[in-house]
Amino acid sequence: MSDQTSSHGLVKWHSTTIIGVKRSDKTIIAGDGQVSMGNTVMKPNATKVRRIGSGGKVVAGFAGATADAFTLFERLEKKLEQYSGQLLRAAVELTKDWRTDKYLRNLEALMIVADKDNLLVLTGNGDVLEPDGGIAAIGSGGNYALAAARALAEYEDDPEKIARKAMAVAADLCVFTNGNVTLETV
């Protein structure tokens, strides 16, 4: 199996860079718009960051298989309804299901989610991670964006400026990331 194929032998859809930056009372989640299959850009303007939950009080971004991510968005919305909009509780319950459910366990995606109080990374391993320093990034360009954002955070307080500059760095370095950025604020 190469890094271009999944465990099922199918060509992977590489997508994306997602970054979350939290500073005091403002959190930004930003994502690029590129979806690639192998070495081909299939779509340059996909939306991988969106508002979910009652009243759109939660913002979520995904990296990985698109259908898998939509399944996780739907499941997270149901958990938010079940737990009265409490993101941390809903995230923990979702990741429990994701790790233990036979169907969900095979989903190939990561998520960054945020509300006014929390910035979290969710994984299929059952992880609900609150990033140090209020910065998290996932996806193929995630490490580039994370490094850039951490460096910028020493000199910049505005999370939107940090996120936009970090996304620009990732787009310059990662062939699976482009400059078509969707940004949501909480």
PDB file of C-alpha atoms in Angstrom:
ATOM      1  CA  MET A   1       0.000   0.000   0.000  1.00  0.00           C
ATOM      2  CA  SER A   2       1.473   3.348  -0.988  1.00  0.00           C
ATOM      3  CA  ASP A   3       0.684   6.612   0.743  1.00  0.00           C
ATOM      4  CA  GLN A   4      -1.510   7.379  -2.298  1.00  0.00           C
ATOM      5  CA  THR A   5      -3.873   4.467  -1.599  1.00  0.00           C
ATOM      6  CA  SER A   6      -6.189   3.589   1.262  1.00  0.00           C
ATOM      7  CA  SER A   7      -6.201   0.301   3.149  1.00  0.00           C
ATOM      8  CA  HIS A   8      -8.836  -0.843   0.629  1.00  0.00           C
ATOM      9  CA  GLY A   9      -6.473  -0.248  -2.322  1.00  0.00           C
ATOM     10  CA  LEU A  10      -8.444   2.756  -3.613  1.00  0.00           C
ATOM     11  CA  VAL A  11      -6.774   5.999  -4.630  1.00  0.00           C
ATOM     12  CA  LYS A  12      -6.972   8.475  -1.739  1.00  0.00           C
ATOM     13  CA  TRP A  13      -8.609  11.840  -2.096  1.00  0.00           C
ATOM     14  CA  HIS A  14      -6.071  14.161  -0.561  1.00  0.00           C
ATOM     15  CA  SER A  15      -7.569  17.173   0.900  1.00  0.00           C
ATOM     16  CA  THR A  16      -6.777  19.645   2.871  1.00  0.00           C
ATOM     17  CA  THR A  17      -5.434  22.017   5.389  1.00  0.00           C
ATOM     18  CA  ILE A  18      -7.621  23.075   8.301  1.00  0.00           C
ATOM     19  CA  ILE A  19      -6.429  25.388  11.060  1.00  0.00           C
ATOM     20  CA  GLY A  20      -8.074  26.568  14.250  1.00  0.00           C
ATOM     21  CA  VAL A  21      -6.770  29.586  16.154  1.00  0.00           C
ATOM     22  CA  LYS A  22      -8.231  30.673  19.509  1.00  0.00           C
ATOM     23  CA  ARG A  23      -7.339  33.979  21.133  1.00  0.00           C
ATOM     24  CA  SER A  24      -9.273  35.239  24.188  1.00  0.00           C
ATOM     25  CA  ASP A  25     -12.894  35.575  23.056  1.00  0.00           C
ATOM     26  CA  LYS A  26     -12.458  34.871  19.327  1.00  0.00           C
ATOM     27  CA  THR A  27     -11.850  31.583  17.529  1.00  0.00           C
ATOM     28  CA  ILE A  28     -11.258  31.125  13.813  1.00  0.00           C
ATOM     29  CA  ILE A  29     -11.390  27.905  11.828  1.00  0.00           C
ATOM     30  CA  ALA A  30     -10.091  28.158   8.267  1.00  0.00           C
ATOM     31  CA  GLY A  31      -9.708  25.601   5.501  1.00  0.00           C
ATOM     32  CA  ASP A  32      -8.543  25.539   1.928  1.00  0.00           C
ATOM     33  CA  GLY A  33     -10.704  24.507  -1.007  1.00  0.00           C
ATOM     34  CA  GLN A  34      -8.613  21.902  -2.813  1.00  0.00           C
ATOM     35  CA  VAL A  35      -9.673  18.302  -3.265  1.00  0.00           C
ATOM     36  CA  SER A  36      -7.126  16.101  -5.031  1.00  0.00           C
ATOM     37  CA  MET A  37      -7.229  12.511  -6.213  1.00  0.00           C
ATOM     38  CA  GLY A  38      -3.729  11.213  -6.648  1.00  0.00           C
ATOM     39  CA  ASN A  39      -1.859  13.971  -8.464  1.00  0.00           C
ATOM     40  CA  THR A  40      -4.977  15.569  -9.963  1.00  0.00           C
ATOM     41  CA  VAL A  41      -6.878  18.537  -8.530  1.00  0.00           C
ATOM     42  CA  MET A  42     -10.505  17.445  -8.730  1.00  0.00           C
ATOM     43  CA  LYS A  43     -12.045  20.562  -7.202  1.00  0.00           C
ATOM     44  CA  PRO A  44     -10.392  23.862  -6.258  1.00  0.00           C
ATOM     45  CA  ASN A  45     -13.204  25.425  -4.233  1.00  0.00           C
ATOM     46  CA  ALA A  46     -14.680  22.852  -1.861  1.00  0.00           C
ATOM     47  CA  THR A  47     -16.063  24.043   1.466  1.00  0.00           C
ATOM     48  CA  LYS A  48     -14.578  22.070   4.343  1.00  0.00           C
ATOM     49  CA  VAL A  49     -15.428  24.473   7.158  1.00  0.00           C
ATOM     50  CA  ARG A  50     -19.024  25.052   8.209  1.00  0.00           C
ATOM     51  CA  ARG A  51     -21.337  26.049  11.015  1.00  0.00           C
ATOM     52  CA  ILE A  52     -23.263  23.238  12.660  1.00  0.00           C
ATOM     53  CA  GLY A  53     -25.611  22.760  15.575  1.00  0.00           C
ATOM     54  CA  SER A  54     -28.557  24.768  16.728  1.00  0.00           C
ATOM     55  CA  GLY A  55     -28.102  28.382  15.713  1.00  0.00           C
ATOM     56  CA  GLY A  56     -24.711  27.672  14.124  1.00  0.00           C
ATOM     57  CA  LYS A  57     -22.878  28.179  17.420  1.00  0.00           C
ATOM     58  CA  VAL A  58     -20.335  25.494  16.553  1.00  0.00           C
ATOM     59  CA  VAL A  59     -17.852  25.669  13.698  1.00  0.00           C
ATOM     60  CA  ALA A  60     -16.274  22.502  12.324  1.00  0.00           C
ATOM     61  CA  GLY A  61     -13.633  21.754   9.708  1.00  0.00           C
ATOM     62  CA  PHE A  62     -12.566  18.388   8.364  1.00  0.00           C
ATOM     63  CA  ALA A  63      -9.653  16.735   6.664  1.00  0.00           C
ATOM     64  CA  GLY A  64      -9.975  13.366   5.008  1.00  0.00           C
ATOM     65  CA  ALA A  65     -12.632  11.555   3.053  1.00  0.00           C
ATOM     66  CA  THR A  66     -15.511  13.903   2.265  1.00  0.00           C
ATOM     67  CA  ALA A  67     -18.342  11.404   2.686  1.00  0.00           C
ATOM     68  CA  ASP A  68     -16.840  10.295   5.984  1.00  0.00           C
ATOM     69  CA  ALA A  69     -16.624  13.889   7.165  1.00  0.00           C
ATOM     70  CA  PHE A  70     -20.269  14.571   6.283  1.00  0.00           C
ATOM     71  CA  THR A  71     -21.246  11.497   8.275  1.00  0.00           C
ATOM     72  CA  LEU A  72     -19.281  12.844  11.243  1.00  0.00           C
ATOM     73  CA  PHE A  73     -20.822  16.334  10.883  1.00  0.00           C
ATOM     74  CA  GLU A  74     -24.297  14.765  11.016  1.00  0.00           C
ATOM     75  CA  ARG A  75     -23.395  12.632  14.021  1.00  0.00           C
ATOM     76  CA  LEU A  76     -21.880  15.595  15.850  1.00  0.00           C
ATOM     77  CA  GLU A  77     -24.993  17.684  15.185  1.00  0.00           C
ATOM     78  CA  LYS A  78     -27.144  14.928  16.704  1.00  0.00           C
ATOM     79  CA  LYS A  79     -24.862  14.782  19.750  1.00  0.00           C
ATOM     80  CA  LEU A  80     -25.065  18.580  20.101  1.00  0.00           C
ATOM     81  CA  GLU A  81     -28.869  18.331  20.090  1.00  0.00           C
ATOM     82  CA  GLN A  82     -28.773  15.456  22.575  1.00  0.00           C
ATOM     83  CA  TYR A  83     -26.481  17.339  24.977  1.00  0.00           C
ATOM     84  CA  SER A  84     -28.087  20.802  24.689  1.00  0.00           C
ATOM     85  CA  GLY A  85     -25.294  22.368  22.628  1.00  0.00           C
ATOM     86  CA  GLN A  86     -22.486  21.349  25.018  1.00  0.00           C
ATOM     87  CA  LEU A  87     -19.645  20.905  22.541  1.00  0.00           C
ATOM     88  CA  LEU A  88     -17.171  19.183  24.851  1.00  0.00           C
ATOM     89  CA  ARG A  89     -19.714  16.582  25.971  1.00  0.00           C
ATOM     90  CA  ALA A  90     -20.987  16.055  22.404  1.00  0.00           C
ATOM     91  CA  ALA A  91     -17.404  15.664  21.128  1.00  0.00           C
ATOM     92  CA  VAL A  92     -16.525  13.086  23.776  1.00  0.00           C
ATOM     93  CA  GLU A  93     -19.655  11.067  23.026  1.00  0.00           C
ATOM     94  CA  LEU A  94     -19.037  11.252  19.265  1.00  0.00           C
ATOM     95  CA  THR A  95     -15.455  10.034  19.591  1.00  0.00           C
ATOM     96  CA  LYS A  96     -16.576   7.162  21.842  1.00  0.00           C
ATOM     97  CA  ASP A  97     -18.961   6.067  19.098  1.00  0.00           C
ATOM     98  CA  TRP A  98     -16.361   6.708  16.396  1.00  0.00           C
ATOM     99  CA  ARG A  99     -13.820   4.489  18.148  1.00  0.00           C
ATOM    100  CA  THR A 100     -16.152   1.640  19.084  1.00  0.00           C
ATOM    101  CA  ASP A 101     -18.826   1.460  16.358  1.00  0.00           C
ATOM    102  CA  LYS A 102     -17.925  -1.031  13.620  1.00  0.00           C
ATOM    103  CA  TYR A 103     -19.124   1.270  10.804  1.00  0.00           C
ATOM    104  CA  LEU A 104     -17.756   4.547  12.184  1.00  0.00           C
ATOM    105  CA  ARG A 105     -14.395   2.979  13.038  1.00  0.00           C
ATOM    106  CA  ASN A 106     -13.607   2.786   9.307  1.00  0.00           C
ATOM    107  CA  LEU A 107     -14.175   6.476   8.643  1.00  0.00           C
ATOM    108  CA  GLU A 108     -11.044   8.281   7.453  1.00  0.00           C
ATOM    109  CA  ALA A 109     -11.289  11.869   8.636  1.00  0.00           C
ATOM    110  CA  LEU A 110     -10.157  14.265  11.345  1.00  0.00           C
ATOM    111  CA  MET A 111     -12.086  17.243  12.652  1.00  0.00           C
ATOM    112  CA  ILE A 112     -11.358  20.557  14.313  1.00  0.00           C
ATOM    113  CA  VAL A 113     -14.411  21.918  16.124  1.00  0.00           C
ATOM    114  CA  ALA A 114     -14.964  25.077  18.134  1.00  0.00           C
ATOM    115  CA  ASP A 115     -17.550  27.024  20.049  1.00  0.00           C
ATOM    116  CA  LYS A 116     -17.165  30.180  22.143  1.00  0.00           C
ATOM    117  CA  ASP A 117     -15.355  28.230  24.895  1.00  0.00           C
ATOM    118  CA  ASN A 118     -13.551  25.330  23.229  1.00  0.00           C
ATOM    119  CA  LEU A 119     -11.188  24.516  20.367  1.00  0.00           C
ATOM    120  CA  LEU A 120     -10.879  20.742  19.908  1.00  0.00           C
ATOM    121  CA  VAL A 121      -9.347  18.176  17.568  1.00  0.00           C
ATOM    122  CA  LEU A 122     -11.384  14.968  17.186  1.00  0.00           C
ATOM    123  CA  THR A 123      -9.968  11.678  15.901  1.00  0.00           C
ATOM    124  CA  GLY A 124     -11.250   8.199  15.202  1.00  0.00           C
ATOM    125  CA  ASN A 125      -8.924   6.858  17.898  1.00  0.00           C
ATOM    126  CA  GLY A 126     -11.210   8.363  20.516  1.00  0.00           C
ATOM    127  CA  ASP A 127      -9.112  11.483  21.011  1.00  0.00           C
ATOM    128  CA  VAL A 128     -10.638  14.797  22.028  1.00  0.00           C
ATOM    129  CA  LEU A 129      -7.630  17.092  22.155  1.00  0.00           C
ATOM    130  CA  GLU A 130      -7.510  20.684  23.328  1.00  0.00           C
ATOM    131  CA  PRO A 131      -4.406  22.101  21.668  1.00  0.00           C
ATOM    132  CA  ASP A 132      -1.679  23.877  23.603  1.00  0.00           C
ATOM    133  CA  GLY A 133      -1.453  27.547  22.808  1.00  0.00           C
ATOM    134  CA  GLY A 134      -4.887  27.666  21.202  1.00  0.00           C
ATOM    135  CA  ILE A 135      -3.678  26.550  17.768  1.00  0.00           C
ATOM    136  CA  ALA A 136      -4.509  23.280  16.004  1.00  0.00           C
ATOM    137  CA  ALA A 137      -4.079  22.149  12.400  1.00  0.00           C
ATOM    138  CA  ILE A 138      -4.907  18.963  10.511  1.00  0.00           C
ATOM    139  CA  GLY A 139      -4.628  17.626   6.988  1.00  0.00           C
ATOM    140  CA  SER A 140      -1.884  17.281   4.443  1.00  0.00           C
ATOM    141  CA  GLY A 141      -0.710  20.873   4.943  1.00  0.00           C
ATOM    142  CA  GLY A 142      -1.526  20.930   8.638  1.00  0.00           C
ATOM    143  CA  ASN A 143       2.045  20.813   9.887  1.00  0.00           C
ATOM    144  CA  TYR A 144       3.050  23.743   7.663  1.00  0.00           C
ATOM    145  CA  ALA A 145       0.094  25.819   8.863  1.00  0.00           C
ATOM    146  CA  LEU A 146       0.685  24.848  12.497  1.00  0.00           C
ATOM    147  CA  ALA A 147       4.363  25.835  12.383  1.00  0.00           C
ATOM    148  CA  ALA A 148       3.550  29.150  10.695  1.00  0.00           C
ATOM    149  CA  ALA A 149       0.741  29.954  13.134  1.00  0.00           C
ATOM    150  CA  ARG A 150       2.882  29.188  16.173  1.00  0.00           C
ATOM    151  CA  ALA A 151       5.618  31.473  14.873  1.00  0.00           C
ATOM    152  CA  LEU A 152       3.112  34.239  14.070  1.00  0.00           C
ATOM    153  CA  ALA A 153       1.360  33.957  17.442  1.00  0.00           C
ATOM    154  CA  GLU A 154       4.350  35.566  19.167  1.00  0.00           C
ATOM    155  CA  TYR A 155       3.867  38.744  17.118  1.00  0.00           C
ATOM    156  CA  GLU A 156       0.179  38.802  16.230  1.00  0.00           C
ATOM    157  CA  ASP A 157      -2.905  38.721  18.487  1.00  0.00           C
ATOM    158  CA  ASP A 158      -5.652  38.651  15.847  1.00  0.00           C
ATOM    159  CA  PRO A 159      -6.604  34.986  15.238  1.00  0.00           C
ATOM    160  CA  GLU A 160      -7.959  35.760  11.768  1.00  0.00           C
ATOM    161  CA  LYS A 161      -4.668  37.287  10.634  1.00  0.00           C
ATOM    162  CA  ILE A 162      -2.773  34.325  12.099  1.00  0.00           C
ATOM    163  CA  ALA A 163      -5.069  31.805  10.370  1.00  0.00           C
ATOM    164  CA  ARG A 164      -4.964  33.573   6.991  1.00  0.00           C
ATOM    165  CA  LYS A 165      -1.160  33.913   7.018  1.00  0.00           C
ATOM    166  CA  ALA A 166      -0.697  30.305   8.158  1.00  0.00           C
ATOM    167  CA  MET A 167      -3.014  29.082   5.383  1.00  0.00           C
ATOM    168  CA  ALA A 168      -1.013  31.087   2.844  1.00  0.00           C
ATOM    169  CA  VAL A 169       2.211  29.423   4.032  1.00  0.00           C
ATOM    170  CA  ALA A 170       0.599  25.973   3.781  1.00  0.00           C
ATOM    171  CA  ALA A 171      -0.700  26.743   0.277  1.00  0.00           C
ATOM    172  CA  ASP A 172       2.811  27.753  -0.807  1.00  0.00           C
ATOM    173  CA  LEU A 173       4.385  24.548   0.535  1.00  0.00           C
ATOM    174  CA  CYS A 174       1.809  21.747   0.273  1.00  0.00           C
ATOM    175  CA  VAL A 175       0.726  20.559  -3.182  1.00  0.00           C
ATOM    176  CA  PHE A 176      -2.581  19.327  -1.697  1.00  0.00           C
ATOM    177  CA  THR A 177      -3.491  22.799  -0.340  1.00  0.00           C
ATOM    178  CA  ASN A 178      -4.591  25.883  -2.243  1.00  0.00           C
ATOM    179  CA  GLY A 179      -5.294  29.530  -1.463  1.00  0.00           C
ATOM    180  CA  ASN A 180      -9.104  29.331  -1.706  1.00  0.00           C
ATOM    181  CA  VAL A 181      -9.775  29.776   1.998  1.00  0.00           C
ATOM    182  CA  THR A 182     -13.094  29.423   3.807  1.00  0.00           C
ATOM    183  CA  LEU A 183     -13.042  31.040   7.218  1.00  0.00           C
ATOM    184  CA  GLU A 184     -15.607  30.956  10.037  1.00  0.00           C
ATOM    185  CA  THR A 185     -15.488  32.864  13.316  1.00  0.00           C
ATOM    186  CA  VAL A 186     -16.917  31.946  16.697  1.00  0.00           C
TER     187      VAL A 186
END
